[in-house]
Coordinates of C-alpha atoms and ligand atoms in Angstrom, one line a residue:
M21 CA 114.3 86.0 92.5
V22 CA 116.4 85.4 89.4
T23 CA 118.0 82.3 91.1
A24 CA 114.6 81.1 92.3
V25 CA 113.1 81.3 88.8
R26 CA 116.1 79.7 87.1
R27 CA 116.3 76.8 89.7
A28 CA 112.5 76.2 89.2
G29 CA 113.2 76.1 85.5
E30 CA 116.0 73.5 86.0
R31 CA 113.6 71.4 88.1
G32 CA 110.7 71.8 85.7
A33 CA 108.6 73.4 88.5
T34 CA 106.0 76.1 88.0
V35 CA 106.1 79.3 90.1
R36 CA 103.4 81.6 91.5
P37 CA 104.6 85.0 92.8
T38 CA 102.7 86.2 95.8
G39 CA 102.7 89.2 98.1
A40 CA 100.5 89.6 101.1
S41 CA 98.5 86.5 100.3
A42 CA 101.6 84.4 101.0
R43 CA 100.2 83.0 104.2
V44 CA 96.5 82.7 103.1
P45 CA 96.8 82.2 99.4
G46 CA 94.0 83.6 97.3
A47 CA 92.7 81.9 94.2
L48 CA 95.4 83.3 91.9
V49 CA 98.2 82.2 94.1
R50 CA 97.2 78.7 95.0
T51 CA 99.6 76.1 93.8
S52 CA 101.0 72.8 94.8
D53 CA 104.3 73.7 93.1
L54 CA 106.5 76.7 94.0
L55 CA 105.0 79.7 95.8
L56 CA 107.4 82.6 95.6
D57 CA 106.9 84.9 98.5
C58 CA 107.9 88.4 97.5
S59 CA 106.8 90.1 100.8
A60 CA 110.3 90.4 102.1
L61 CA 111.4 92.4 99.0
T62 CA 110.6 95.7 100.7
G63 CA 111.8 99.3 100.7
V64 CA 111.4 102.6 98.9
V65 CA 114.3 103.0 96.5
A66 CA 113.8 106.7 95.5
V67 CA 111.2 109.4 95.7
S68 CA 111.4 112.1 93.0
A69 CA 109.2 115.1 92.3
D70 CA 106.2 113.0 91.0
R71 CA 107.4 109.4 91.1
V72 CA 108.4 106.8 93.5
L73 CA 110.5 103.7 92.8
V74 CA 109.5 101.0 95.3
R75 CA 110.3 97.3 95.7
A76 CA 107.4 95.0 94.9
G77 CA 107.0 93.4 98.4
E78 CA 106.5 96.8 100.1
R79 CA 103.2 97.0 101.9
L80 CA 100.9 99.8 100.8
A81 CA 100.7 101.2 104.4
A82 CA 104.5 101.5 104.6
L83 CA 104.6 103.1 101.1
F84 CA 102.0 105.7 102.0
A85 CA 103.8 106.5 105.2
E86 CA 107.1 107.0 103.4
L87 CA 105.5 109.1 100.7
A88 CA 103.8 111.3 103.3
A89 CA 107.2 112.2 104.7
S90 CA 107.9 113.8 101.4
G91 CA 104.5 115.4 101.1
R92 CA 103.4 112.9 98.4
S93 CA 100.8 110.2 98.1
L94 CA 99.2 107.9 95.6
A95 CA 96.1 108.9 93.6
V96 CA 94.5 105.6 94.6
V97 CA 93.9 104.4 98.1
P98 CA 92.8 100.8 98.3
D99 CA 90.9 99.4 101.3
A100 CA 93.6 97.1 102.6
P101 CA 96.9 98.7 103.7
G102 CA 98.4 95.3 104.1
L103 CA 98.6 94.5 100.4
T104 CA 101.9 94.5 98.7
V105 CA 102.7 96.8 95.8
G106 CA 103.4 93.8 93.5
G107 CA 100.1 92.1 94.5
A108 CA 98.1 95.4 94.1
V109 CA 99.7 96.0 90.7
G110 CA 99.4 92.4 89.7
M111 CA 95.7 92.5 90.3
G112 CA 94.9 96.1 89.5
V113 CA 93.6 97.1 92.9
Y114 CA 91.2 100.1 92.7
G115 CA 90.3 102.8 95.2
G116 CA 87.4 105.2 95.0
A117 CA 88.8 108.1 93.0
P118 CA 86.3 108.4 90.2
G119 CA 88.7 110.2 87.8
E120 CA 91.6 107.8 88.5
G121 CA 92.5 104.3 87.3
S122 CA 93.6 101.6 89.7
L123 CA 97.0 101.2 91.3
S124 CA 98.2 99.4 88.2
A125 CA 97.3 102.5 86.1
Q126 CA 99.8 104.5 88.2
V127 CA 102.7 102.4 87.1
V128 CA 105.1 104.2 84.8
A129 CA 107.8 101.5 84.7
A130 CA 108.4 98.1 86.1
R131 CA 111.2 95.6 86.6
L132 CA 110.5 91.9 86.5
V133 CA 112.1 88.5 86.3
D134 CA 110.7 86.7 83.3
G135 CA 110.1 83.0 82.8
R136 CA 113.7 82.3 81.8
G137 CA 115.1 84.2 84.8
V138 CA 116.0 87.2 82.8
V139 CA 115.5 90.7 84.3
R140 CA 113.4 93.0 82.1
R141 CA 112.8 96.7 82.5
V142 CA 109.4 97.5 81.1
S143 CA 108.2 101.0 80.2
G144 CA 106.9 100.9 76.6
P145 CA 103.6 99.5 75.3
E146 CA 104.3 96.1 77.0
L147 CA 103.7 97.8 80.3
D148 CA 100.0 97.5 79.5
A149 CA 100.3 93.7 79.7
V150 CA 102.3 94.0 83.0
R151 CA 99.7 96.2 84.7
C152 CA 97.2 93.7 86.1
G153 CA 99.5 90.9 84.8
L154 CA 98.1 88.4 87.4
G155 CA 101.6 87.1 88.1
A156 CA 101.5 85.4 84.7
L157 CA 104.3 87.3 83.0
G158 CA 107.0 87.3 85.6
V159 CA 108.0 88.3 89.1
L160 CA 107.8 92.0 89.7
T161 CA 110.8 93.1 91.8
A162 CA 110.3 96.9 91.6
V163 CA 107.8 99.4 90.2
E164 CA 107.9 103.1 89.5
L165 CA 104.6 104.7 90.4
R166 CA 103.2 108.2 89.7
T167 CA 102.6 110.2 92.9
V168 CA 100.4 113.1 93.7
E169 CA 100.5 115.9 96.3
L170 CA 99.5 114.7 99.8
E171 CA 96.3 116.6 100.8
R172 CA 94.2 116.2 103.8
M173 CA 90.7 115.0 103.0
Q174 CA 87.4 115.6 104.8
V175 CA 85.0 112.8 104.7
H176 CA 81.2 112.8 104.7
E177 CA 78.4 110.4 104.6
Q178 CA 74.7 110.8 104.0
A179 CA 71.6 108.7 103.4
G180 CA 69.7 109.2 100.2
R181 CA 67.9 107.5 97.4
L182 CA 69.6 105.8 94.5
D183 CA 67.7 107.7 91.8
A184 CA 68.5 111.1 93.4
V185 CA 72.2 110.2 94.0
L186 CA 72.6 109.1 90.4
A187 CA 70.7 112.2 89.0
E188 CA 73.0 114.5 91.0
D189 CA 76.0 112.5 89.8
V190 CA 77.3 112.4 93.4
L191 CA 79.8 109.7 92.5
R192 CA 81.6 111.9 90.1
A193 CA 81.3 115.2 92.0
H194 CA 84.1 114.6 94.6
G195 CA 87.7 113.5 94.9
W196 CA 86.7 110.2 96.4
T197 CA 83.3 108.6 96.5
E198 CA 81.5 105.3 97.3
L199 CA 77.9 104.1 97.8
D200 CA 76.4 101.4 99.8
V201 CA 73.2 100.5 98.0
A202 CA 70.3 98.5 99.5
V203 CA 69.0 96.5 96.6
P204 CA 66.2 96.5 95.7
S205 CA 64.8 99.2 98.0
G206 CA 67.1 101.8 96.5
Q207 CA 68.2 103.3 99.8
V208 CA 71.8 104.6 99.7
I209 CA 74.5 105.6 102.0
A210 CA 76.7 108.0 100.0
R211 CA 80.2 108.7 101.2
W212 CA 82.5 111.2 99.7
A213 CA 85.7 113.1 100.5
D214 CA 87.4 116.2 99.2
P215 CA 90.7 117.9 99.8
V216 CA 90.7 120.3 102.7
D217 CA 91.8 123.8 101.8
P218 CA 95.0 124.3 103.8
D219 CA 94.3 128.0 104.2
R220 CA 90.8 127.4 105.5
V221 CA 89.9 128.8 108.9
P222 CA 88.0 126.0 110.6
V223 CA 84.4 126.8 111.4
P224 CA 82.1 124.5 113.4
A225 CA 79.6 122.8 111.1
A226 CA 76.1 124.3 111.1
P227 CA 73.5 121.9 112.6
G228 CA 72.2 119.7 109.9
T229 CA 75.0 120.1 107.4
V230 CA 77.0 117.2 108.8
T231 CA 75.1 113.9 108.7
T232 CA 75.0 112.4 112.1
R233 CA 74.8 108.7 112.7
A234 CA 71.3 109.2 114.2
A235 CA 70.1 111.1 111.1
V236 CA 71.3 108.4 108.8
R237 CA 69.6 105.8 110.8
A238 CA 66.4 107.8 111.1
E239 CA 66.3 108.5 107.3
A240 CA 67.1 105.0 106.3
W241 CA 64.8 103.3 108.8
G242 CA 62.0 105.8 108.0
R243 CA 62.0 104.7 104.4
A244 CA 62.5 101.0 105.1
V245 CA 60.3 100.5 108.1
S246 CA 57.6 98.4 106.6
R247 CA 60.2 96.2 104.9
L248 CA 62.3 95.9 108.1
A249 CA 59.4 94.9 110.1
S250 CA 58.9 91.8 107.9
N251 CA 62.4 91.2 107.0
P252 CA 65.0 90.9 109.9
P253 CA 68.0 90.4 107.6
W254 CA 68.0 94.1 106.8
A255 CA 69.0 94.7 110.4
S256 CA 72.4 95.4 108.8
W257 CA 70.9 98.6 107.3
P258 CA 72.2 101.2 107.6
P259 CA 75.7 99.9 107.5
P260 CA 77.9 101.0 110.5
A261 CA 79.0 104.6 110.3
R262 CA 82.6 104.8 109.0
W263 CA 83.5 108.1 110.6
T264 CA 82.5 110.6 113.2
P265 CA 81.1 113.8 111.6
G266 CA 83.7 116.2 110.4
T267 CA 86.5 113.7 110.3
E268 CA 89.5 114.7 108.2
G269 CA 92.9 113.3 107.7
R270 CA 95.4 111.9 105.3
P271 CA 93.8 109.8 102.5
Y272 CA 95.3 106.6 103.6
E273 CA 94.2 107.2 107.2
V274 CA 90.6 108.0 106.5
L275 CA 89.5 106.4 103.3
P276 CA 90.2 102.6 103.6
D277 CA 87.5 100.5 104.8
P278 CA 89.3 97.8 106.8
Q279 CA 86.7 95.1 106.5
P280 CA 88.0 91.6 106.0
W281 CA 87.7 90.3 102.5
D282 CA 85.0 87.8 102.2
P283 CA 85.8 85.0 99.8
D284 CA 82.1 84.8 98.8
T285 CA 82.2 88.4 97.5
A286 CA 81.1 88.7 93.9
E287 CA 82.8 91.8 92.4
W288 CA 82.1 93.0 88.9
A289 CA 83.3 95.9 86.8
I290 CA 80.6 97.3 84.5
P291 CA 80.5 100.4 82.2
A292 CA 79.9 103.4 84.5
E293 CA 76.8 104.5 82.5
A294 CA 75.1 101.2 83.1
L295 CA 75.2 101.5 86.9
G296 CA 71.6 102.6 87.6
S297 CA 70.0 100.1 85.2
A298 CA 72.3 97.2 86.4
L299 CA 71.3 97.8 90.1
R300 CA 67.6 97.9 89.2
E301 CA 68.0 94.8 87.1
L302 CA 69.8 93.1 89.9
G303 CA 67.1 93.9 92.4
A304 CA 64.3 92.8 90.0
A305 CA 66.1 89.5 89.2
A306 CA 66.7 88.7 92.8
T307 CA 63.1 89.5 93.9
A308 CA 61.7 87.5 91.0
R309 CA 63.5 84.4 92.3
G310 CA 62.7 85.0 96.0
M311 CA 66.4 85.8 96.7
E312 CA 67.6 88.5 99.0
L313 CA 70.8 90.5 99.0
Q314 CA 71.3 90.7 102.7
R315 CA 74.1 93.3 102.7
P316 CA 74.4 96.5 100.7
V317 CA 76.1 96.5 97.4
R318 CA 79.3 98.6 97.6
V319 CA 79.8 100.8 94.5
R320 CA 82.8 102.8 93.4
L321 CA 83.8 104.4 90.2
G322 CA 87.2 104.3 88.3
A323 CA 88.5 105.8 85.1
A324 CA 89.1 103.8 81.9
E325 CA 92.4 101.9 82.0
T326 CA 95.0 100.8 79.4
G327 CA 96.0 97.6 81.3
L328 CA 95.2 94.9 78.7
L329 CA 93.5 92.6 81.3
H330 CA 92.3 95.2 83.7
P331 CA 88.5 95.0 84.2
A332 CA 88.3 98.7 83.7
Q333 CA 90.2 98.5 80.4
G334 CA 88.9 101.0 77.8
R335 CA 85.9 102.3 79.7
D336 CA 85.0 104.4 82.8
T337 CA 83.9 101.7 85.2
A338 CA 81.5 101.2 88.1
W339 CA 82.7 98.5 90.5
L340 CA 80.0 96.6 92.3
R341 CA 81.0 94.5 95.3
I342 CA 78.2 92.1 96.2
R343 CA 78.7 90.5 99.5
T344 CA 76.9 87.2 99.6
R345 CA 77.2 84.3 102.1
A346 CA 78.6 80.9 101.4
S347 CA 75.0 79.5 101.5
Q348 CA 74.0 82.0 98.8
E349 CA 75.8 80.5 95.8
P350 CA 72.7 80.8 93.6
L351 CA 72.5 84.5 94.4
R352 CA 76.2 85.0 93.6
R353 CA 75.7 83.3 90.3
L354 CA 72.5 85.3 89.5
A355 CA 74.4 88.5 90.3
G356 CA 77.1 87.4 87.9
A357 CA 74.6 86.6 85.1
V358 CA 72.9 90.0 85.5
L359 CA 76.2 92.0 85.6
E360 CA 77.6 90.0 82.7
D361 CA 74.5 91.0 80.7
A362 CA 75.4 94.6 81.6
S363 CA 78.8 94.1 79.8
G364 CA 80.4 93.4 83.1
R365 CA 83.8 91.8 83.6
P366 CA 84.5 89.9 86.8
S367 CA 87.1 91.4 89.2
W368 CA 90.2 89.2 89.5
T369 CA 89.7 89.3 93.2
S370 CA 86.5 87.4 93.2
R371 CA 85.5 83.9 92.2
H372 CA 84.2 83.6 88.6
E373 CA 83.8 81.1 85.9
W374 CA 85.4 83.0 83.0
G375 CA 88.1 81.4 80.9
P376 CA 89.9 82.2 77.6
D377 CA 86.7 82.1 75.5
E378 CA 85.0 84.8 77.6
L379 CA 88.2 86.9 78.1
A380 CA 88.9 86.9 74.4
V381 CA 85.5 88.5 73.7
A382 CA 85.5 90.9 76.7
Y383 CA 89.1 92.2 76.4
P384 CA 90.2 93.7 73.1
G385 CA 93.8 93.4 74.2
W386 CA 93.5 89.6 74.9
A387 CA 95.6 88.5 71.9
E388 CA 98.3 91.1 72.7
F389 CA 98.4 89.9 76.3
Q390 CA 99.0 86.4 75.1
R391 CA 101.7 87.6 72.7
V392 CA 103.5 89.2 75.6
R393 CA 102.9 86.1 77.7
D394 CA 104.5 83.9 75.0
E395 CA 107.5 86.3 74.9
Y396 CA 108.0 86.7 78.6
D397 CA 107.1 83.2 79.7
P398 CA 107.5 80.8 76.7
D399 CA 107.9 77.8 78.9
R400 CA 104.8 78.7 81.1
R401 CA 106.9 78.8 84.3
F402 CA 104.3 81.2 85.8
T403 CA 101.2 79.1 85.8
D404 CA 99.1 76.6 87.8
P405 CA 95.9 74.7 87.1
N406 CA 93.7 77.6 88.2
L407 CA 95.5 80.2 86.1
E408 CA 95.5 77.8 83.2
R409 CA 91.7 77.5 83.5
I410 CA 91.5 81.3 83.3
L411 CA 94.3 82.3 80.8
G412 CA 94.6 79.0 78.9
P413 CA 97.8 76.9 78.5
Ligands
LIG19 C1 91.1 93.2 103.4 C2 91.1 93.4 101.9 C3 90.6 94.5 101.3 C4 90.7 94.6 99.9 N1 90.3 95.8 99.3 C5 90.4 95.9 98.0 C6 90.1 97.2 97.4 O1 89.8 98.2 98.0 N2 90.2 97.3 96.0 C7 90.6 96.2 95.3 O2 90.7 96.3 94.1 N3 90.9 95.0 95.8 C8 90.8 94.8 97.2 N4 91.2 93.7 97.8 C9 91.6 92.5 96.9 C10 93.0 92.8 96.4 O3 92.8 93.1 95.1 C11 93.9 91.6 96.4 O4 93.7 90.8 97.6 C12 95.3 92.1 96.3 O5 95.7 92.4 95.0 C13 96.2 91.1 96.9 O6 97.5 91.7 97.1 P1 98.5 90.8 97.7 O7 99.8 91.6 98.0 O8 97.9 90.0 98.8 O9 98.9 89.9 96.5 P2 98.6 88.3 96.2 O10 97.2 87.9 96.5 O11 99.7 87.6 96.7 O12 98.7 88.4 94.6 C14 97.8 89.0 93.8 C15 98.1 88.7 92.3 O13 99.3 89.5 92.0 C16 100.4 88.5 91.7 N5 101.6 89.0 92.4 C17 101.8 89.2 93.7 N6 103.0 89.6 93.9 C18 103.6 89.7 92.7 C19 104.9 90.1 92.2 N7 105.9 90.5 93.1 N8 105.2 90.0 90.9 C20 104.2 89.6 90.0 N9 103.0 89.2 90.4 C21 102.7 89.3 91.7 C22 99.9 87.2 92.2 O14 100.5 86.1 91.4 C23 98.4 87.3 92.0 O15 98.1 87.0 90.7 C24 91.2 93.5 99.1 C25 91.7 92.4 99.7 C26 91.7 92.3 101.1 C27 92.3 91.1 101.8

């Protein structure tokens, strides 16, 4: 990596570090210059009591499996096990643990090659720039992550109404949670998971306590029947069941939702307390313009983060994943406008129109991030036209 960055410097080329996206570059790793594929930089270097030192190209699936062998895990389990550690930290990938930050929040130290080809070990305040650093500060070669005890989780899902689910604070009541919300009808599939007591004597679930697929479908269709009759797109409701009732397993085996990532997904991070009003506003705005969200909005919570450019920086956050179609660009933009009004910040994963002006207002640590960028990459080795549009020159 050092040689690659130095040679790029000699040639005056720019560099974009990439992990799992190496073969299908996402927006932040699209360049006509040098794409530095870090995915071969694999391997766990050391596992200690509550830390793991891992090379940045390691896939999350491999990392989880290695940690499990030592009875450890990560507090955050993202959906895609194929992501690399460097890409997940570089973008601040979140999971569904309401009391935890993203994967970048689990980083306690990092090693990176800066824009002049110098290796830096980062563990002080500048680590907050490196978390969710978007590949703009250097090439991560290894990171040290906090680990947690590996526990088996039991997963559940149940149909309900948004108002009731929010009133009962279901999203915060469990170790892992997510909602699929039909907007604007307010129907919800709530999913949650909690650690299984290892000393528990297993008992068969009483009838009715475990939600069956049929029950979910009956409840949801019962409430939506008049709408469904006139509106075939909601044939996708309820969303397919994720698990058979009573499923339990290791977090990384049962929690990820292995759906392909749709490039037309609009994903926003809003203050957690604004969730109910933002969803209602989104439904009202879409209805008023005759638009229709044809797939449920996926909602998860995450804790406030210190990463300077992490969308959950400084506030407990609700993540809203709005899956639109390519033909629904106006709806994607409308959703963006509504969620921006709710103090939302766009996820780095999804398309957005934000640039330095918006970022400087939305992120209190913007100036500090730019200071670290100037120090780590004074020649702007790690940029490309797209990143320049977002972060500025
Ligand atoms: C199927 C699927 C499911 C997903 N589920 C989730 C989810 O549950 N939660 C969520 O938050 N996101 C999710 N995402 C989006 C995810 O955040 C990004 O796709 C992910 O960060 C990309 O990881 P990657 O290894 O492909 O990195 P890349 O796409 O290659 O890179 C991501 C960013 O990190 C930088 N980077 C990569 N490697 C390095 C390195 N070694 N050093 C420095 N910078 C580096 C890149 O320059 C870029 O800015 C999902 C994506 C997919 C495809």
